[in-house]
Structure formats: C-alpha cells, structure tokens
Amino acid sequence: MSLQDVHNMAKKTKEELDVSAEEKIKEAARKVFTLKGYAATRTRDIAEASGINLALLNYYFRSKEKLFHVIMIEKIQKLFGVIIPIANDTNLALEIKIELIVTNYIDLLLEHPDLPLFVFSEVRNNTEQFIHSTNADNLLRNSSLIKQIELKKPDINPLHFLMSLLGMVVFPFIGKPVFTAAGILDEEIFQKLMNERKALIPKWIKSMLELEL
Amino acid sequence: MSLQDVHNMAKKTKEELDVSAEEKIKEAARKVFTLKGYAATRTRDIAEASGINLALLNYYFRSKEKLFHVIMIEKIQKLFGVIIPIANDTNLALEIKIELIVTNYIDLLLEHPDLPLFVFSEVRNNTEQFIHSTNADNLLRNSSLIKQIELKKPDINPLHFLMSLLGMVVFPFIGKPVFTAAGILDEEIFQKLMNERKALIPKWIKSMLELEL
DNA sequence: TATTGATTTAAACATTTGATTAAATCAATA
DNA sequence: TATTGATTTAATCAAATGTTTAAATCAATA
C-alpha cells in the first residue's frame, strides 16, 4: 500500500469538494515541469506554484524524481492516446482515420502546445526509464491503420506516411518557439494556420497515397 | 579586448599544431550540452570531457552561461544555415530548391541527429535570449523561395508548405528517441527510411503544390 | 638560463537544492 | 470536547554545483 493510498483512504475531509492537495501538487508539477523541463525545475517552484508547502510535496511523492515520473507517464499517454484508439479501430476507412487523427491531434495540441517538445526532449534525456511505457509498440506496428496503408501502397514502408502525417501535424508546435523568436510567426497567424491544416493535411496525405512515383 | 582575444594573441605556443585548449573545451561543451541540455549539464562534466581542468574553463569562458551561449549560437546557425542560402538563391528553380533543401537537410541531420531537438527545446526554455539570433526572420519571410511558392499557389499561405517540408524532414529526428524507446523503430530502419525520404519528400511536396483542393 | 605566459593542482567559497524533521495548527468528526 | 489526521511552519542537513583563488608546473622563447 502506497503513501498515496493511505492518504486517499482518509480523504473524506475538507478538500473533497475542491481539489485535493495531491492534485494541486500534480497540477503545479505539470505546469512547471512542462515549462522548464525536469533538470531546471526546483521542487520549491512546484511547491510555490501549487500553493502547498515543500514538506507536504515530499511527504506525498517521496522525491522529485517520483513526482516527475507520475507526470511523464500521464503526458506520454496523452500524446499517444489520441492516435492509438483511432489507428486500431477496424471499423473506420483509411480516409476517415486520417481525417480523425489530424483533427483530433491538432485540437489536442492547440490546447497543450508544449506537450510534444516536453515529451520528446525528456524521453531523450532519460530513454531507459520510459522504454515501453508508451504501449505504442505493437499498438502502432500491427495497427489496422498500418495495414490499411500497406494495402494502399505496398511498395513504400508505411512508416513513411505515419512520419509525414505526424511531422506535418506536430512539427509546427515544436518549431513554434524558434519561429516565433525568429519573427517568422506570431500567435495569431499560428492559430489560423493550424486550423487551416486540419483540412489541408488529410488532403495532402491522401494525395501522397495516390501518387505514382 | 576580450579574454579570448588576449589568449589568441599569445597562442603561438605548443597547441598551435594540435587543437587549442579553448577549442577542446568548446568541443566537449557541444557534446555535453547537446546530450544533456543546459540545466542538466555540470561544468565539471564539460571539464572532464574536454580533458581540461575546471579552472581553465572558467578562465576562458567566464561562466557556464557564456560558454553555453557561444555553443547555442553555433548550433542555431548550423540549423538555419542549410536552408537560408538555398532559399534565397534567385537562380534556382523551385523544384531544384526543394530537392536541395531536403537532401542537404537530411544529410546534415544524419550527421547531427540531435541538433533539432537540442535547439528547439533550449530556445524554448530561454526564448528572450535568442530572439533574432537566427537572422532567419527576413531571410525566410521575404526569401525567393517563399515568393516562388506564392506564385505557384497564391491561395494558400506559403508557410504551410515550408512547415510541411520541414516537418517531414525534421520530425523523424525529433521523434526518433520516443519511437525507438517505444520499439517502433531501430537505428538500421531509421537510416534506411531517411535516405529514402531524400527522394520521396520532394515528390510529395511537388504534388502538394500541384494539387487542386 | 631566465622569463613569460599557459595550464594544472588543490582547495575553498557561497549558493542552490532535494530532502527531512519536529512541533504547531487546523478542520472534521466521534 | 477530545481525538485524529491533514497541513503548515521553520529550521536544518547534506550534497551538488558554479565560481574563484593561489601556488605550482610546464613549455616555449629571448
């Protein structure tokens, strides 16, 4: 039985109506970790941002690393959660899947613009720790989506299309800080572009799948 | 006159044949910063990796932050240096430019696979510091490349095509650690795919530019 | 050889930071 | 009201880390 369980058992007190202390800490941790990355985040930052003191943070989560791990797993699942259920749905036509994935992904990322850059760079810095924590391996490799693409274009590795789709959807969010800093983009244009891309990318991907090379 | 200048003036001694101490430090800094990011890098790591002692590192570069800044400017210029000269060449046809950018970029990134993730995430963590240090603003916005795209497809914002091209080229390198950790990719497949993409992406982009929506 | 500047060695400094502790306080409840 | 568990307060610890210092050593040169 974990410390959290102990607390949850007794959590019938004042904060049952509003958010529990544990959740306040997690919410602050999501914010600060995502903003600054693991190494640059101080537990004191999180405590301050959550409005809860440092002692309790360590009491609930034992260590900065354990708290980070909890948040990371959430974030990884959020990042893959959009694509996997759709990719594995055997009742949807390829064209519909592409549209769904693109639209849902862009909507998710418009709400959480720094999700991809956070996950990609933190996983890179600690690869071993998160191996297979995505559950994306077989769920993607043997997905119905991959099979549908293979059927349509047997001569090209289907990963090409997956990477292109994800690249066109996700890359703008990753490059945004740089492009913004470089003066190429501003927030207003960015929003407009990403909404346009919900319609453009599926058309582009479909045409790539039709293309005879 | 900076400290570096003082040293360079007197640098007619033993290390004129092999690499100077300053360069050894920078080389180690490139490696360690790129691998672990700014916050997770300790100056002691860099000193150790360079085979040169900590005191001299601070003597040459004054501080971790100043050393980092030197490296970052290099990296940013490397990342944009491939695309800007080609984009601004007024003697090249659009089709040729697309092929050149894709091929050169993939070759660069095969040599420096973690360049994009490093630059994007560090710029994000310290946006203010690197604003306009790319010199990419007008060089990209008013580039001949952008004008050529506008001419070909006046109804769509040319940034769409730039983002798609960069996304298809760069994203695989950013996602690689995650896909590898998830078991979707391995190094061998990755290399093969990226070499195939040198031919595929230009064809795809051209077909996107032809497409009537 | 004597000098000069580059580099090393070893130590120390101040600060930051993750983590812990013990006592006090607060809120709910039996 | 007395009890119980959640939370705060305030202080402290130990380790890590950026930076500095002074003296010693080394390599080239005049």
Coordinates of C-alpha atoms (C1' of nucleotides) in Angstrom, one line a residue:
Chain A
M1 CA 0.0 0.0 0.0
S2 CA 1.5 3.3 -1.1
L3 CA 1.6 6.6 0.7
Q4 CA -0.9 7.9 -1.8
D5 CA -3.3 5.1 -0.9
V6 CA -3.0 5.9 2.7
H7 CA -4.0 9.5 2.0
N8 CA -6.8 8.6 -0.3
M9 CA -8.4 6.4 2.3
A10 CA -8.6 9.2 4.7
K11 CA -9.5 11.8 2.1
K12 CA -13.1 12.4 3.2
T13 CA -12.3 15.8 4.7
K14 CA -12.4 19.4 3.7
E15 CA -10.9 19.1 0.2
E16 CA -13.4 16.6 -1.1
L17 CA -15.4 19.4 -2.6
D18 CA -12.5 21.4 -4.1
V19 CA -9.2 19.9 -5.4
S20 CA -7.2 17.6 -3.2
A21 CA -3.7 18.7 -2.1
E22 CA -2.2 15.9 -4.0
E23 CA -4.0 17.0 -7.2
K24 CA -2.9 20.6 -6.6
I25 CA 0.7 19.5 -6.5
K26 CA 0.3 17.4 -9.6
E27 CA -1.3 20.3 -11.4
A28 CA 1.5 22.6 -10.5
A29 CA 4.1 19.9 -11.4
R30 CA 2.5 19.5 -14.8
K31 CA 2.8 23.3 -15.4
V32 CA 6.4 23.8 -14.1
F33 CA 7.9 20.6 -15.5
T34 CA 6.4 21.2 -18.9
L35 CA 7.6 24.8 -18.8
K36 CA 11.2 24.3 -17.7
G37 CA 12.0 20.6 -18.1
Y38 CA 13.0 18.2 -15.3
A39 CA 16.5 19.5 -14.6
A40 CA 15.7 23.2 -14.5
T41 CA 12.7 22.6 -12.2
R42 CA 13.1 23.0 -8.5
T43 CA 10.8 21.3 -6.1
R44 CA 10.4 24.7 -4.4
D45 CA 9.0 26.0 -7.7
I46 CA 6.4 23.4 -7.7
A47 CA 5.5 23.8 -4.1
E48 CA 5.1 27.6 -4.6
A49 CA 3.1 27.1 -7.8
S50 CA 0.8 24.7 -6.1
G51 CA 0.3 26.9 -3.0
I52 CA 1.3 24.0 -0.9
N53 CA 4.4 23.7 1.2
L54 CA 7.6 21.8 0.3
A55 CA 7.3 19.4 3.2
L56 CA 4.0 18.0 2.0
L57 CA 5.2 17.6 -1.5
N58 CA 7.9 15.3 -0.4
Y59 CA 5.5 13.6 2.0
Y60 CA 3.2 12.7 -0.8
F61 CA 5.6 11.9 -3.6
R62 CA 8.8 11.0 -1.8
S63 CA 11.1 12.6 -4.3
K64 CA 11.3 15.0 -7.2
E65 CA 12.0 12.0 -9.5
K66 CA 9.0 10.0 -8.4
L67 CA 6.7 13.0 -8.9
F68 CA 8.2 13.6 -12.3
H69 CA 7.7 10.0 -13.3
V70 CA 4.0 10.3 -12.5
I71 CA 3.6 13.4 -14.6
M72 CA 5.6 11.9 -17.5
I73 CA 3.5 8.8 -17.8
E74 CA 0.4 11.0 -18.0
K75 CA 2.0 13.1 -20.7
I76 CA 3.2 10.2 -22.8
Q77 CA -0.2 8.6 -22.6
K78 CA -1.8 11.9 -23.6
L79 CA 0.5 12.2 -26.6
F80 CA -0.2 8.7 -27.8
G81 CA -3.7 8.4 -26.6
V82 CA -5.1 10.5 -29.4
I83 CA -3.7 8.3 -32.2
I84 CA -3.8 4.8 -30.9
P85 CA -7.5 4.2 -30.5
I86 CA -8.2 5.6 -33.9
A87 CA -5.4 3.7 -35.5
N88 CA -6.6 0.4 -34.1
D89 CA -10.3 0.9 -35.0
T90 CA -11.1 -1.7 -37.6
N91 CA -14.4 -0.2 -38.5
L92 CA -13.1 3.0 -40.0
A93 CA -12.0 3.6 -43.6
L94 CA -8.4 4.8 -44.1
E95 CA -9.6 8.2 -45.3
I96 CA -11.7 8.8 -42.2
K97 CA -8.9 7.7 -39.9
I98 CA -6.6 10.2 -41.4
E99 CA -9.1 13.0 -41.0
L100 CA -9.8 12.0 -37.4
I101 CA -6.2 11.7 -36.4
V102 CA -5.3 15.0 -37.9
T103 CA -8.2 16.9 -36.5
N104 CA -8.1 15.4 -33.0
Y105 CA -4.3 15.8 -32.8
I106 CA -4.4 19.5 -33.8
D107 CA -7.2 20.2 -31.4
L108 CA -5.2 18.5 -28.6
L109 CA -2.0 20.4 -29.4
L110 CA -3.8 23.7 -29.7
E111 CA -4.8 23.1 -26.1
H112 CA -1.4 21.7 -25.0
P113 CA 1.1 23.3 -27.4
D114 CA 4.2 22.3 -25.5
L115 CA 3.3 18.7 -24.9
P116 CA 5.3 17.3 -27.8
L117 CA 8.5 19.2 -27.2
F118 CA 8.3 18.4 -23.5
V119 CA 7.8 14.6 -24.0
F120 CA 10.3 14.3 -26.8
S121 CA 13.1 16.1 -25.1
E122 CA 12.6 14.5 -21.7
V123 CA 12.3 11.0 -23.1
R124 CA 15.5 11.6 -24.9
N125 CA 17.3 12.6 -21.8
N126 CA 16.1 9.5 -20.0
T127 CA 15.4 7.0 -22.6
E128 CA 15.8 3.9 -20.5
Q129 CA 13.3 5.0 -17.9
F130 CA 10.4 5.3 -20.4
I131 CA 11.1 2.4 -22.7
H132 CA 7.8 0.7 -23.5
S133 CA 5.9 3.0 -21.1
T134 CA 4.1 4.2 -24.2
N135 CA 2.4 0.8 -25.0
A136 CA 2.7 2.2 -28.5
D137 CA 5.0 -0.5 -29.9
N138 CA 2.6 -3.2 -31.0
L139 CA -0.4 -1.0 -30.9
L140 CA 1.2 1.0 -33.7
R141 CA 3.2 -1.5 -35.6
N142 CA 0.5 -4.0 -36.0
S143 CA -2.3 -1.5 -36.1
S144 CA -5.2 -1.6 -38.5
L145 CA -4.0 1.8 -39.8
I146 CA -0.6 0.5 -40.8
K147 CA -2.2 -2.4 -42.6
Q148 CA -4.6 -0.2 -44.4
I149 CA -1.7 2.0 -45.6
E150 CA 0.3 -1.1 -46.7
L151 CA -2.7 -2.3 -48.7
K152 CA -2.9 1.0 -50.5
K153 CA 0.8 1.4 -51.1
P154 CA 2.6 -1.9 -50.8
D155 CA 5.9 -0.6 -52.3
I156 CA 6.6 2.0 -49.6
N157 CA 7.2 1.5 -46.0
P158 CA 4.1 2.6 -44.2
L159 CA 6.1 4.4 -41.5
H160 CA 6.9 7.0 -44.2
F161 CA 3.3 8.1 -44.2
L162 CA 3.0 8.0 -40.5
M163 CA 6.1 10.1 -40.1
S164 CA 4.9 12.6 -42.7
L165 CA 1.5 12.9 -41.1
L166 CA 2.9 13.3 -37.6
G167 CA 5.6 15.6 -38.9
M168 CA 3.1 17.9 -40.6
V169 CA 0.8 18.0 -37.6
V170 CA 3.3 18.0 -34.7
F171 CA 6.3 19.9 -36.1
P172 CA 4.7 23.3 -36.2
F173 CA 4.2 23.0 -32.4
I174 CA 7.8 22.0 -31.9
G175 CA 9.2 24.7 -34.1
K176 CA 6.9 27.4 -32.9
P177 CA 9.2 28.9 -30.2
V178 CA 12.0 29.2 -32.7
F179 CA 9.9 30.6 -35.5
T180 CA 8.3 33.0 -33.1
A181 CA 11.7 34.1 -31.7
A182 CA 12.9 34.5 -35.3
G183 CA 10.0 36.7 -36.1
I184 CA 8.6 34.4 -38.8
L185 CA 5.4 33.6 -36.8
D186 CA 3.1 35.2 -34.3
E187 CA 0.4 33.6 -32.2
E188 CA -2.5 34.8 -34.3
I189 CA -1.1 33.5 -37.6
F190 CA -0.1 30.3 -35.9
Q191 CA -3.6 29.6 -34.7
K192 CA -5.0 30.4 -38.1
L193 CA -2.5 28.2 -39.9
M194 CA -3.1 25.2 -37.6
N195 CA -6.9 25.4 -38.1
E196 CA -6.4 25.5 -41.9
R197 CA -4.1 22.5 -41.6
K198 CA -7.0 20.4 -40.2
A199 CA -8.4 20.3 -43.7
L200 CA -5.1 20.6 -45.7
I201 CA -3.1 17.8 -44.2
P202 CA -5.6 15.0 -44.8
K203 CA -5.9 16.1 -48.5
W204 CA -2.2 16.1 -48.8
I205 CA -1.7 12.7 -47.2
K206 CA -4.4 11.2 -49.4
S207 CA -2.7 12.6 -52.5
M208 CA 0.6 11.2 -51.3
L209 CA -1.1 7.8 -51.0
E210 CA -2.5 8.1 -54.6
L211 CA 0.8 9.3 -56.1
E212 CA 2.5 7.0 -58.6
L213 CA 6.3 7.6 -58.2
Chain B
M1 CA 39.5 43.4 -25.8
S2 CA 38.1 40.2 -24.5
L3 CA 39.8 37.5 -22.6
Q4 CA 39.7 35.3 -25.7
D5 CA 41.5 37.9 -27.7
V6 CA 44.2 38.1 -25.0
H7 CA 44.6 34.3 -25.3
N8 CA 44.5 34.3 -29.1
M9 CA 47.3 36.9 -29.2
A10 CA 49.6 34.7 -27.2
K11 CA 48.5 31.4 -28.9
K12 CA 51.7 30.7 -30.7
T13 CA 52.8 28.0 -28.4
K14 CA 52.6 24.3 -28.2
E15 CA 49.0 23.8 -29.2
E16 CA 49.3 25.6 -32.5
L17 CA 49.7 22.2 -34.2
D18 CA 47.0 20.3 -32.4
V19 CA 43.7 21.7 -31.1
S20 CA 43.8 24.7 -28.8
A21 CA 42.6 24.3 -25.2
E22 CA 39.8 26.7 -26.0
E23 CA 38.6 24.5 -28.9
K24 CA 38.9 21.4 -26.8
I25 CA 36.5 22.9 -24.2
K26 CA 34.1 24.1 -26.9
E27 CA 34.1 20.6 -28.5
A28 CA 33.3 19.0 -25.2
A29 CA 30.7 21.6 -24.4
R30 CA 29.0 20.9 -27.7
K31 CA 28.9 17.2 -26.8
V32 CA 27.7 17.5 -23.3
F33 CA 25.2 20.4 -23.7
T34 CA 23.7 18.6 -26.7
L35 CA 23.4 15.4 -24.9
K36 CA 22.0 16.6 -21.6
G37 CA 20.7 20.1 -22.1
Y38 CA 21.8 23.2 -20.4
A39 CA 20.3 22.7 -17.0
A40 CA 21.4 19.1 -16.6
T41 CA 25.0 19.9 -17.7
R42 CA 27.6 20.5 -15.0
T43 CA 30.6 22.5 -15.8
R44 CA 32.6 19.7 -14.2
D45 CA 31.2 17.3 -16.9
I46 CA 32.5 19.6 -19.6
A47 CA 35.9 20.0 -18.0
E48 CA 36.2 16.2 -17.6
A49 CA 35.0 15.5 -21.2
S50 CA 37.5 18.0 -22.6
G51 CA 40.4 16.7 -20.6
I52 CA 41.0 20.2 -19.3
N53 CA 40.6 21.4 -15.8
L54 CA 37.7 23.3 -14.4
A55 CA 39.7 26.4 -13.5
L56 CA 40.7 27.0 -17.1
L57 CA 37.2 26.5 -18.4
N58 CA 36.1 29.4 -16.2
Y59 CA 39.2 31.4 -17.1
Y60 CA 38.4 31.2 -20.8
F61 CA 34.6 31.5 -20.8
R62 CA 33.9 33.3 -17.5
S63 CA 30.7 31.3 -16.8
K64 CA 28.6 28.3 -17.8
E65 CA 26.1 30.6 -19.3
K66 CA 28.5 32.4 -21.5
L67 CA 30.0 29.2 -22.8
F68 CA 26.5 27.9 -23.5
H69 CA 25.7 31.0 -25.4
V70 CA 28.6 30.5 -27.7
I71 CA 27.6 26.9 -28.4
M72 CA 24.0 27.8 -28.9
I73 CA 24.7 30.5 -31.5
E74 CA 26.8 28.0 -33.4
K75 CA 24.0 25.4 -33.3
I76 CA 21.3 27.8 -34.3
Q77 CA 23.3 28.9 -37.3
K78 CA 24.0 25.3 -38.3
L79 CA 20.3 24.5 -38.1
F80 CA 19.3 27.5 -40.3
G81 CA 22.5 27.7 -42.4
V82 CA 21.4 24.8 -44.6
I83 CA 18.1 26.3 -45.7
I84 CA 18.7 30.0 -45.9
P85 CA 21.3 30.2 -48.7
I86 CA 19.3 27.9 -50.8
A87 CA 16.0 29.6 -50.1
N88 CA 17.5 33.0 -51.1
D89 CA 19.2 31.8 -54.3
T90 CA 17.4 33.6 -57.1
N91 CA 19.0 31.5 -59.8
L92 CA 17.4 28.2 -58.8
A93 CA 14.0 26.8 -59.9
L94 CA 11.5 26.0 -57.1
E95 CA 11.7 22.2 -57.9
I96 CA 15.5 22.3 -57.6
K97 CA 15.4 24.2 -54.3
I98 CA 13.1 21.7 -52.8
E99 CA 15.3 18.9 -53.7
L100 CA 18.4 20.6 -52.5
I101 CA 16.9 21.7 -49.2
V102 CA 15.6 18.2 -48.5
T103 CA 18.8 16.4 -49.4
N104 CA 21.1 18.7 -47.6
Y105 CA 19.0 18.9 -44.5
I106 CA 18.7 15.1 -44.2
D107 CA 22.4 14.7 -44.7
L108 CA 23.1 17.3 -42.1
L109 CA 20.8 15.7 -39.6
L110 CA 22.1 12.2 -40.3
E111 CA 25.4 13.6 -39.1
H112 CA 23.9 15.6 -36.2
P113 CA 20.7 13.8 -35.2
D114 CA 20.1 15.6 -32.0
L115 CA 20.7 19.1 -33.4
P116 CA 17.0 20.0 -33.8
L117 CA 15.7 18.7 -30.5
F118 CA 18.5 20.4 -28.7
V119 CA 18.0 23.8 -30.4
F120 CA 14.2 23.7 -30.2
S121 CA 14.0 22.8 -26.6
E122 CA 16.7 25.1 -25.4
V123 CA 15.4 28.1 -27.4
R124 CA 12.0 27.4 -25.8
N125 CA 13.5 27.5 -22.3
N126 CA 15.2 30.7 -23.0
T127 CA 13.3 32.4 -25.8
E128 CA 14.3 36.0 -25.0
Q129 CA 18.0 35.3 -25.1
F130 CA 17.9 34.0 -28.7
I131 CA 15.3 36.3 -30.3
H132 CA 16.6 37.3 -33.7
S133 CA 19.9 35.5 -33.2
T134 CA 18.9 33.3 -36.1
N135 CA 18.8 36.1 -38.7
A136 CA 16.1 33.9 -40.2
D137 CA 13.3 36.5 -40.0
N138 CA 13.6 38.4 -43.1
L139 CA 15.9 35.9 -44.8
L140 CA 13.0 33.5 -44.7
R141 CA 9.9 35.7 -44.9
N142 CA 11.0 37.6 -47.9
S143 CA 13.0 34.8 -49.4
S144 CA 12.9 34.0 -53.1
L145 CA 11.7 30.5 -52.0
I146 CA 8.6 31.9 -50.4
K147 CA 7.9 34.1 -53.4
Q148 CA 8.2 31.1 -55.7
I149 CA 5.7 29.1 -53.6
E150 CA 3.3 32.1 -53.5
L151 CA 3.5 32.3 -57.3
K152 CA 2.7 28.7 -57.7
K153 CA -0.1 28.6 -55.1
P154 CA -1.4 32.0 -54.4
D155 CA -4.4 30.9 -52.4
I156 CA -2.5 29.1 -49.7
N157 CA -0.2 30.7 -47.1
P158 CA 3.3 29.6 -48.2
L159 CA 4.3 28.9 -44.6
H160 CA 2.1 25.8 -44.9
F161 CA 4.4 24.3 -47.4
L162 CA 7.5 25.3 -45.5
M163 CA 6.2 23.7 -42.3
S164 CA 5.2 20.6 -44.1
L165 CA 8.6 20.3 -45.8
L166 CA 10.4 20.9 -42.5
G167 CA 8.0 18.7 -40.6
M168 CA 8.6 15.7 -42.9
V169 CA 12.4 16.2 -42.8
V170 CA 13.0 17.2 -39.2
F171 CA 10.3 15.5 -37.3
P172 CA 11.6 11.9 -37.6
F173 CA 14.8 13.1 -35.9
I174 CA 12.9 14.7 -33.1
G175 CA 10.6 11.7 -32.6
K176 CA 13.3 9.1 -33.0
P177 CA 14.1 8.7 -29.3
V178 CA 10.5 8.2 -28.5
F179 CA 9.8 5.8 -31.4
T180 CA 13.0 3.9 -30.6
A181 CA 12.0 3.6 -26.9
A182 CA 8.6 2.5 -28.0
G183 CA 10.1 -0.2 -30.2
I184 CA 8.6 1.2 -33.4
L185 CA 12.0 2.0 -34.9
D186 CA 15.5 0.8 -34.8
E187 CA 18.7 2.5 -36.0
E188 CA 19.0 0.5 -39.1
I189 CA 15.4 1.1 -40.3
F190 CA 15.8 4.7 -39.4
Q191 CA 18.8 5.3 -41.6
K192 CA 17.2 3.4 -44.5
L193 CA 14.0 5.4 -44.2
M194 CA 15.7 8.8 -44.0
N195 CA 17.7 8.0 -47.1
E196 CA 14.5 7.0 -49.0
R197 CA 12.9 10.2 -47.8
K198 CA 15.5 12.3 -49.7
A199 CA 13.7 11.2 -52.9
L200 CA 10.2 10.9 -51.5
I201 CA 9.7 14.2 -49.8
P202 CA 10.5 16.4 -52.8
K203 CA 8.0 14.4 -54.9
W204 CA 5.4 14.7 -52.2
I205 CA 5.9 18.5 -51.8
K206 CA 5.7 19.0 -55.5
S207 CA 2.4 17.0 -55.7
M208 CA 1.1 19.1 -52.9
L209 CA 1.9 22.2 -54.8
E210 CA 0.1 20.9 -57.9
L211 CA -2.9 19.7 -56.0
E212 CA -6.2 21.5 -56.7
L213 CA -8.3 21.5 -53.5
Chain C
dT1 C1' 69.4 30.3 -18.3
dA2 C1' 65.8 33.4 -17.0
dT3 C1' 61.5 34.9 -18.3
dT4 C1' 56.9 34.7 -19.6
dG5 C1' 52.5 33.0 -20.3
dA6 C1' 49.6 28.7 -20.5
dT7 C1' 48.0 25.2 -17.7
dT8 C1' 47.3 22.3 -13.7
dT9 C1' 46.5 21.3 -8.9
dA10 C1' 44.1 21.5 -4.9
dA11 C1' 41.4 23.8 -2.1
dA12 C1' 37.9 26.6 -0.8
dC13 C1' 33.6 29.6 -1.2
dA14 C1' 29.0 30.7 -1.4
dT15 C1' 24.7 29.3 -3.0
dT16 C1' 21.3 26.3 -4.5
dT17 C1' 18.7 22.5 -3.9
dG18 C1' 16.5 17.9 -2.7
dA19 C1' 15.1 16.1 1.4
dT20 C1' 13.9 15.6 6.4
dT21 C1' 12.4 16.7 10.9
dA22 C1' 9.7 18.1 15.0
dA23 C1' 6.5 20.9 16.7
dA24 C1' 2.4 23.7 15.9
dT25 C1' -2.1 24.5 13.8
dC26 C1' -6.3 23.5 11.6
dA27 C1' -10.6 21.0 10.3
dA28 C1' -13.6 17.4 10.8
dT29 C1' -15.7 14.0 13.5
dA30 C1' -16.9 10.7 17.1
Chain D
dT1 C1' -14.9 18.3 23.9
dA2 C1' -11.3 15.2 22.7
dT3 C1' -9.3 12.9 19.1
dT4 C1' -7.4 12.1 14.8
dG5 C1' -5.3 13.0 10.6
dA6 C1' -4.0 16.7 7.2
dT7 C1' -1.3 20.6 6.7
dT8 C1' 1.9 24.3 7.9
dT9 C1' 5.9 26.4 9.8
dA10 C1' 10.5 26.9 10.4
dA11 C1' 14.6 25.1 10.7
dT12 C1' 18.2 22.1 9.4
dC13 C1' 21.1 18.6 6.6
dA14 C1' 23.9 17.0 3.3
dA15 C1' 25.2 17.0 -1.3
dA16 C1' 25.8 19.2 -5.6
dT17 C1' 27.4 22.9 -8.2
dG18 C1' 29.2 27.4 -10.3
dT19 C1' 33.0 30.0 -9.4
dT20 C1' 37.4 31.8 -7.6
dT21 C1' 41.9 31.7 -5.7
dA22 C1' 46.9 31.0 -5.0
dA23 C1' 50.6 28.4 -5.7
dA24 C1' 53.0 25.0 -8.6
dT25 C1' 54.3 23.2 -13.0
dC26 C1' 55.2 23.1 -17.8
dA27 C1' 56.7 24.7 -22.5
dA28 C1' 58.4 27.9 -25.4
dT29 C1' 61.4 31.7 -26.2
dA30 C1' 64.5 35.7 -25.8

